[in-house]
Coordinates of C-alpha atoms and ligand atoms in Angstrom, one line a residue:
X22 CA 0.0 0.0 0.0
X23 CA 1.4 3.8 -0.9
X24 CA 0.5 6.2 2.0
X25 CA -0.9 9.4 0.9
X26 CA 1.0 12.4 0.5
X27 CA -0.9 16.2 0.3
X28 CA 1.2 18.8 -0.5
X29 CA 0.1 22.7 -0.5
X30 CA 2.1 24.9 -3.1
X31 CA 1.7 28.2 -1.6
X32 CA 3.5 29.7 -5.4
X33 CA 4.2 34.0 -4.7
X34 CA 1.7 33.9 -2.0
X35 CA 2.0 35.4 1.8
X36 CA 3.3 37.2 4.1
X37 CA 5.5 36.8 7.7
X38 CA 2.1 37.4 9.3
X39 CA -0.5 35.1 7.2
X40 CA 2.2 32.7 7.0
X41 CA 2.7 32.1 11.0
X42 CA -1.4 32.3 11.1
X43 CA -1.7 29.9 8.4
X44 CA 1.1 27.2 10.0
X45 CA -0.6 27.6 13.6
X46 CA -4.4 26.5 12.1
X47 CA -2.5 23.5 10.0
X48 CA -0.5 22.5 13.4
X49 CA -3.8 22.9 15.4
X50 CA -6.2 20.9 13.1
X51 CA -4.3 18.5 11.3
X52 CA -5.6 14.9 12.3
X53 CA -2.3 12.9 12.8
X54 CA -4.3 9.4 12.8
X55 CA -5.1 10.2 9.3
X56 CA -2.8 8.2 7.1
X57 CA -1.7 10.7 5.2
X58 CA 2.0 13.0 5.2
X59 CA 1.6 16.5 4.5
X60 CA 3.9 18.9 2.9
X61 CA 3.5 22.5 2.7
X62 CA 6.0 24.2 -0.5
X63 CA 6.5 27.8 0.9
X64 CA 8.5 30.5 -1.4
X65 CA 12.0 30.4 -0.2
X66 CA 12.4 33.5 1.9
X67 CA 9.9 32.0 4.1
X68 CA 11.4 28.4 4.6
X69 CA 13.6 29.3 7.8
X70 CA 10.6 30.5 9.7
X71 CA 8.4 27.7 8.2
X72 CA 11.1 24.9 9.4
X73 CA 11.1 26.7 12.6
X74 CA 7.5 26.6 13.3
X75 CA 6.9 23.6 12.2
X76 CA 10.1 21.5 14.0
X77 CA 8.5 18.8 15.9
X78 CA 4.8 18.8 13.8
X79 CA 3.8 16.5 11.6
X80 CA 4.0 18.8 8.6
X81 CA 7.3 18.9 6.1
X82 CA 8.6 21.6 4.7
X83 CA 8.9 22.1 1.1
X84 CA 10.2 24.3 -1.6
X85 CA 8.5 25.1 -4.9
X86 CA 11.8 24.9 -7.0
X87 CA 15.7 23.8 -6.4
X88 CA 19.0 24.5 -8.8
X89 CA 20.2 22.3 -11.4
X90 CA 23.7 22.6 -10.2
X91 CA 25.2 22.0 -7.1
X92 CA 27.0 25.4 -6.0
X93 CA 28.8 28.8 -7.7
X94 CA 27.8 30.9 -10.2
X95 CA 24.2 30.4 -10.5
X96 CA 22.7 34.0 -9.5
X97 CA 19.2 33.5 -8.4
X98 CA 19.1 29.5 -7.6
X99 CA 19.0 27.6 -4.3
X100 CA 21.3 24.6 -3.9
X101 CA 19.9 21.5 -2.9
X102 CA 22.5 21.6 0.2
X103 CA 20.9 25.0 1.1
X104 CA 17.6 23.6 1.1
X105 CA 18.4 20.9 3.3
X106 CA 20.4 22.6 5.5
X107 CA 17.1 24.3 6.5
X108 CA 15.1 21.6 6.9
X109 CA 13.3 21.1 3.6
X110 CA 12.2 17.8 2.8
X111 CA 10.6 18.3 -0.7
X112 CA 11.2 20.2 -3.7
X113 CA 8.6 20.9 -6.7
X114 CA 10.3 21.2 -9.3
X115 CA 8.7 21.7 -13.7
X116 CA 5.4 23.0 -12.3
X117 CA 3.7 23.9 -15.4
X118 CA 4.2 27.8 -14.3
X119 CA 8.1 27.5 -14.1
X120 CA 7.7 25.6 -17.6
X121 CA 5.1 28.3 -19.5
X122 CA 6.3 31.4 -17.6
X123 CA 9.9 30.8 -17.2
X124 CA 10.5 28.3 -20.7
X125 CA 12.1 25.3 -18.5
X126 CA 12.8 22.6 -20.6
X127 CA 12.3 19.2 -19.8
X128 CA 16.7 18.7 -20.1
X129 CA 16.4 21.6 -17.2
X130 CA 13.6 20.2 -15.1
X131 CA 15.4 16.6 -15.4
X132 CA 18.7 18.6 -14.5
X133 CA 16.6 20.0 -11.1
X134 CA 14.8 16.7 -10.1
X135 CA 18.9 14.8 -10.6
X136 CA 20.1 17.6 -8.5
X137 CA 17.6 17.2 -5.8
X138 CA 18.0 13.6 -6.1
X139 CA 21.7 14.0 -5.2
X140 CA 21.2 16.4 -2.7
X141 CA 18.8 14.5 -0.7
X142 CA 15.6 16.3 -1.6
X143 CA 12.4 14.3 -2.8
X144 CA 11.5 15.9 -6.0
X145 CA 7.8 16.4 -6.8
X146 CA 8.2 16.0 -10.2
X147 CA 5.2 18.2 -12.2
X148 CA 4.0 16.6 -15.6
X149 CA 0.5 17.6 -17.2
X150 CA -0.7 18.8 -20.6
X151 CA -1.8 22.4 -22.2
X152 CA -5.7 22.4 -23.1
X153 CA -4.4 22.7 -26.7
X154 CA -2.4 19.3 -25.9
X155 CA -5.6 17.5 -24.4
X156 CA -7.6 18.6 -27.3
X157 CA -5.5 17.3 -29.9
X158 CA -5.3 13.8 -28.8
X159 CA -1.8 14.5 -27.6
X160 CA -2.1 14.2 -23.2
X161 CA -0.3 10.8 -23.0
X162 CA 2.8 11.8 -25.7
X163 CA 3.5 15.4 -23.8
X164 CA 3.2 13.3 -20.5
X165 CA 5.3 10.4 -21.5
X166 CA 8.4 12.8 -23.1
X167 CA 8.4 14.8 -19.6
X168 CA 8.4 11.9 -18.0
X169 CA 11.2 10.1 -20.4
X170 CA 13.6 13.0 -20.4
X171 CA 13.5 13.0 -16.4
X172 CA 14.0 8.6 -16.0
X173 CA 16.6 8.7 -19.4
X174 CA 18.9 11.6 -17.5
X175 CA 18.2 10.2 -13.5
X176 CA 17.5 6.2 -14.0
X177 CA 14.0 4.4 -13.1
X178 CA 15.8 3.7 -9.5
X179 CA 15.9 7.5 -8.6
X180 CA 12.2 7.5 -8.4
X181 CA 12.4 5.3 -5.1
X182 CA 13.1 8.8 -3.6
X183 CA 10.7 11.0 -5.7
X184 CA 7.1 12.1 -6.1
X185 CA 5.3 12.5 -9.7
X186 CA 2.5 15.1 -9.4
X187 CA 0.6 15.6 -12.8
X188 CA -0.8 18.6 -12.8
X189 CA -2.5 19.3 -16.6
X190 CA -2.4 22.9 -16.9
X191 CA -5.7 23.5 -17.8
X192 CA -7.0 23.0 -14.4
X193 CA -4.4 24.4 -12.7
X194 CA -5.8 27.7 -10.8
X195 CA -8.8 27.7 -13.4
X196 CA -11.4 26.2 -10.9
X197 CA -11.5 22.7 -13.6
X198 CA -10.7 20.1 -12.0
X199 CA -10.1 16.9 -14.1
X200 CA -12.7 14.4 -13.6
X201 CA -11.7 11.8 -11.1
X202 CA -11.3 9.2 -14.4
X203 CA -9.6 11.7 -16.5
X204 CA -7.1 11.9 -13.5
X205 CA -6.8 7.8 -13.0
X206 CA -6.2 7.4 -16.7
X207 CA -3.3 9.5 -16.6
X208 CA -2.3 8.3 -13.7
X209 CA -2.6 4.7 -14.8
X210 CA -0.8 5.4 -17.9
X211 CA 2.2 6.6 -15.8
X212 CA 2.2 4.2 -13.7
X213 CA 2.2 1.9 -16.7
X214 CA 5.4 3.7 -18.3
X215 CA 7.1 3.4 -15.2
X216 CA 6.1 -0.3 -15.1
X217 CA 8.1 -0.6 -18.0
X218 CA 11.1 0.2 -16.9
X219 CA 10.9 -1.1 -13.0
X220 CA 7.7 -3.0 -11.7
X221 CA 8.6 -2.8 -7.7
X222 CA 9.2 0.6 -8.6
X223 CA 5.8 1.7 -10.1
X224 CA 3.8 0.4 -7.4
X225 CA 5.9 2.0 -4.7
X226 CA 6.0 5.7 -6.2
X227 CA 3.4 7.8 -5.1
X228 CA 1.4 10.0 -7.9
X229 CA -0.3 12.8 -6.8
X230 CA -3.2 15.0 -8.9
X231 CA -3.2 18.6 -8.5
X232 CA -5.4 21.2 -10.8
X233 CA -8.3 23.1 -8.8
X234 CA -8.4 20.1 -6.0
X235 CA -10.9 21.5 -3.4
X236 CA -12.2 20.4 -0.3
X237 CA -15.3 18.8 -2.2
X238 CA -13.9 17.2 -4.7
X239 CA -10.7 15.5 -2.8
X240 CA -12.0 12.6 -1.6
X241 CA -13.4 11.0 -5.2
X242 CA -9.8 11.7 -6.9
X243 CA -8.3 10.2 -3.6
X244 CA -10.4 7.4 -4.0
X245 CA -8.9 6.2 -7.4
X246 CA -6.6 3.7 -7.7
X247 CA -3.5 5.2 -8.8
X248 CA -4.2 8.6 -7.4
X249 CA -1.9 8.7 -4.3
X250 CA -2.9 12.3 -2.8
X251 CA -2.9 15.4 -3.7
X252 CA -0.6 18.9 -5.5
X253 CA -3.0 21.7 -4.0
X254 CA -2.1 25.6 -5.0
X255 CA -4.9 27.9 -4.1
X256 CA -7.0 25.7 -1.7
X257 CA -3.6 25.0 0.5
X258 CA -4.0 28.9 1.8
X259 CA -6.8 28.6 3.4
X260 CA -6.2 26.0 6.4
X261 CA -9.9 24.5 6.8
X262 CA -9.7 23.6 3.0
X263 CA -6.6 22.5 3.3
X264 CA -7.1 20.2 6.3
X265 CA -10.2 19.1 4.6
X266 CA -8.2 18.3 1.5
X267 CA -5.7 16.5 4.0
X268 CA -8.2 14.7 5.7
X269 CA -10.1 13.1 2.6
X270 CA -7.1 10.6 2.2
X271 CA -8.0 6.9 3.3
Ligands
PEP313 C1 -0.6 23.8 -8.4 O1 -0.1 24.9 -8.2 O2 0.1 22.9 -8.7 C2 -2.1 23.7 -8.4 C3 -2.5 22.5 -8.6 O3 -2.8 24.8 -8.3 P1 -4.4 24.8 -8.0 O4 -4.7 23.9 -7.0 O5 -4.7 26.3 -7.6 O6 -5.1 24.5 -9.3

């Protein structure tokens, strides 16, 4: 059996203020019998207070990207080594915003995730189609070539300490969720790629949905057979939908 993992991806979101708020509702009503591990992605300024507040708790830390590199001359990245030395267990890295907004490839997403690999962060590796994709009968080719260009560069193995999250982009933050089959076919399928490469490993690594999950709609994509939990943006700042979100699992 794959426990459940629910992870909240905060993206440019917060302040000192609603951040402490928001960490002192999720530490007060998170339901620690549930069988689920919760992660909370936080923009990086944030992590040392996060990790701080949270020590102790049942909630990891998380951030929403990592370098491709290890150290020097890489203005504007965080090393995985940074990362950890503050506590962060997670790292999201190709969410469909860094791969539209900012034109990451997949050779520099698969760079991130073998970085964070390295480095001892689990990479939530994001994978997901346009609307455009989906349309023309192209969801399971975009989805298999992210996928491809992360296993060809890191090896099947690597994903015995990763996460897959796909995300298509057309529900992400546009209030369309996928329908809970939509969601297991995809997930199916890429459990079946993954199949073909290593069987122990596909049934071990956990693949979570995210695109407009909701407190009301969690539970029937948890309930799917390959849908391991949950990648939730906007509904993860608001802490009773997130601990409803949390809470669906199992
Ligand atoms: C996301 O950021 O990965 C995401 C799934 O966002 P939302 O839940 O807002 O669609």
């Amino acid at each position: 059996m794959r426990r459940a993992l629910v992870v909240g991806n905060w993206k440019m979101n917060g302040t000192r203020d609603s951040v402490r708020q928001l960490l002192a509702d999720l530490k007060a009503g998170l339901d620690v019998g549930k069988p689920v591990d919760v992660a909370v992605c936080a923009p990086f300024v944030f992590i040392p207070e996060v990790a701080e507040q949270l020590k102790g708790s049942a909630i990891a830390v998380g951030s929403q990207n990592v370098a491709d590199q290890k150290s020097g001359a890489f203005t504007g990245e965080i090393s995985p080594a940074m990362l950890v030395e503050f506590g962060v267990r997670y790292a999201i890295v190709g969410h469909s915003e860094r791969r539209a907004v900012y034109g990451e490839t997949d050779a520099l997403v698969a760079a991130r995730y073998a970085q964070a690999i390295e480095g001892g962060v689990i990479p939530i590796l994001c994978v997901g189609e346009t609307l455009e994709q989906r349309e023309s009968g192209d969801t399971f080719k975009v989805v298999k070539e992210q996928l491809d260009a992360v296993l060809d560069k890191a090896g099947v193995q690597s994903l015995g300490k990763a996460v897959i999250a796909y995300a298509p982009v057309w529900a992400i933050g546009t209030g369309k969720t996928a329908t809970s089959q939509q969601a297991q076919e995809v997930h199916e399928f890429i459990r079946g790629e993954i199949r073909k490469r290593d069987a122990a490993v596909a049934e071990k690594v956990q693949i979570l949905y995210g695109g407009s999950v909701k407190a009301d709609n969690a539970a029937e994509l948890f309930a799917m057979a390959d849908i391991d939990g949950g990648l939730i943006g906007g509904a993860s700042l608001d802490p009773k939908a997130f601990l409803t979100i949390c809470h669906a699992v199992g």
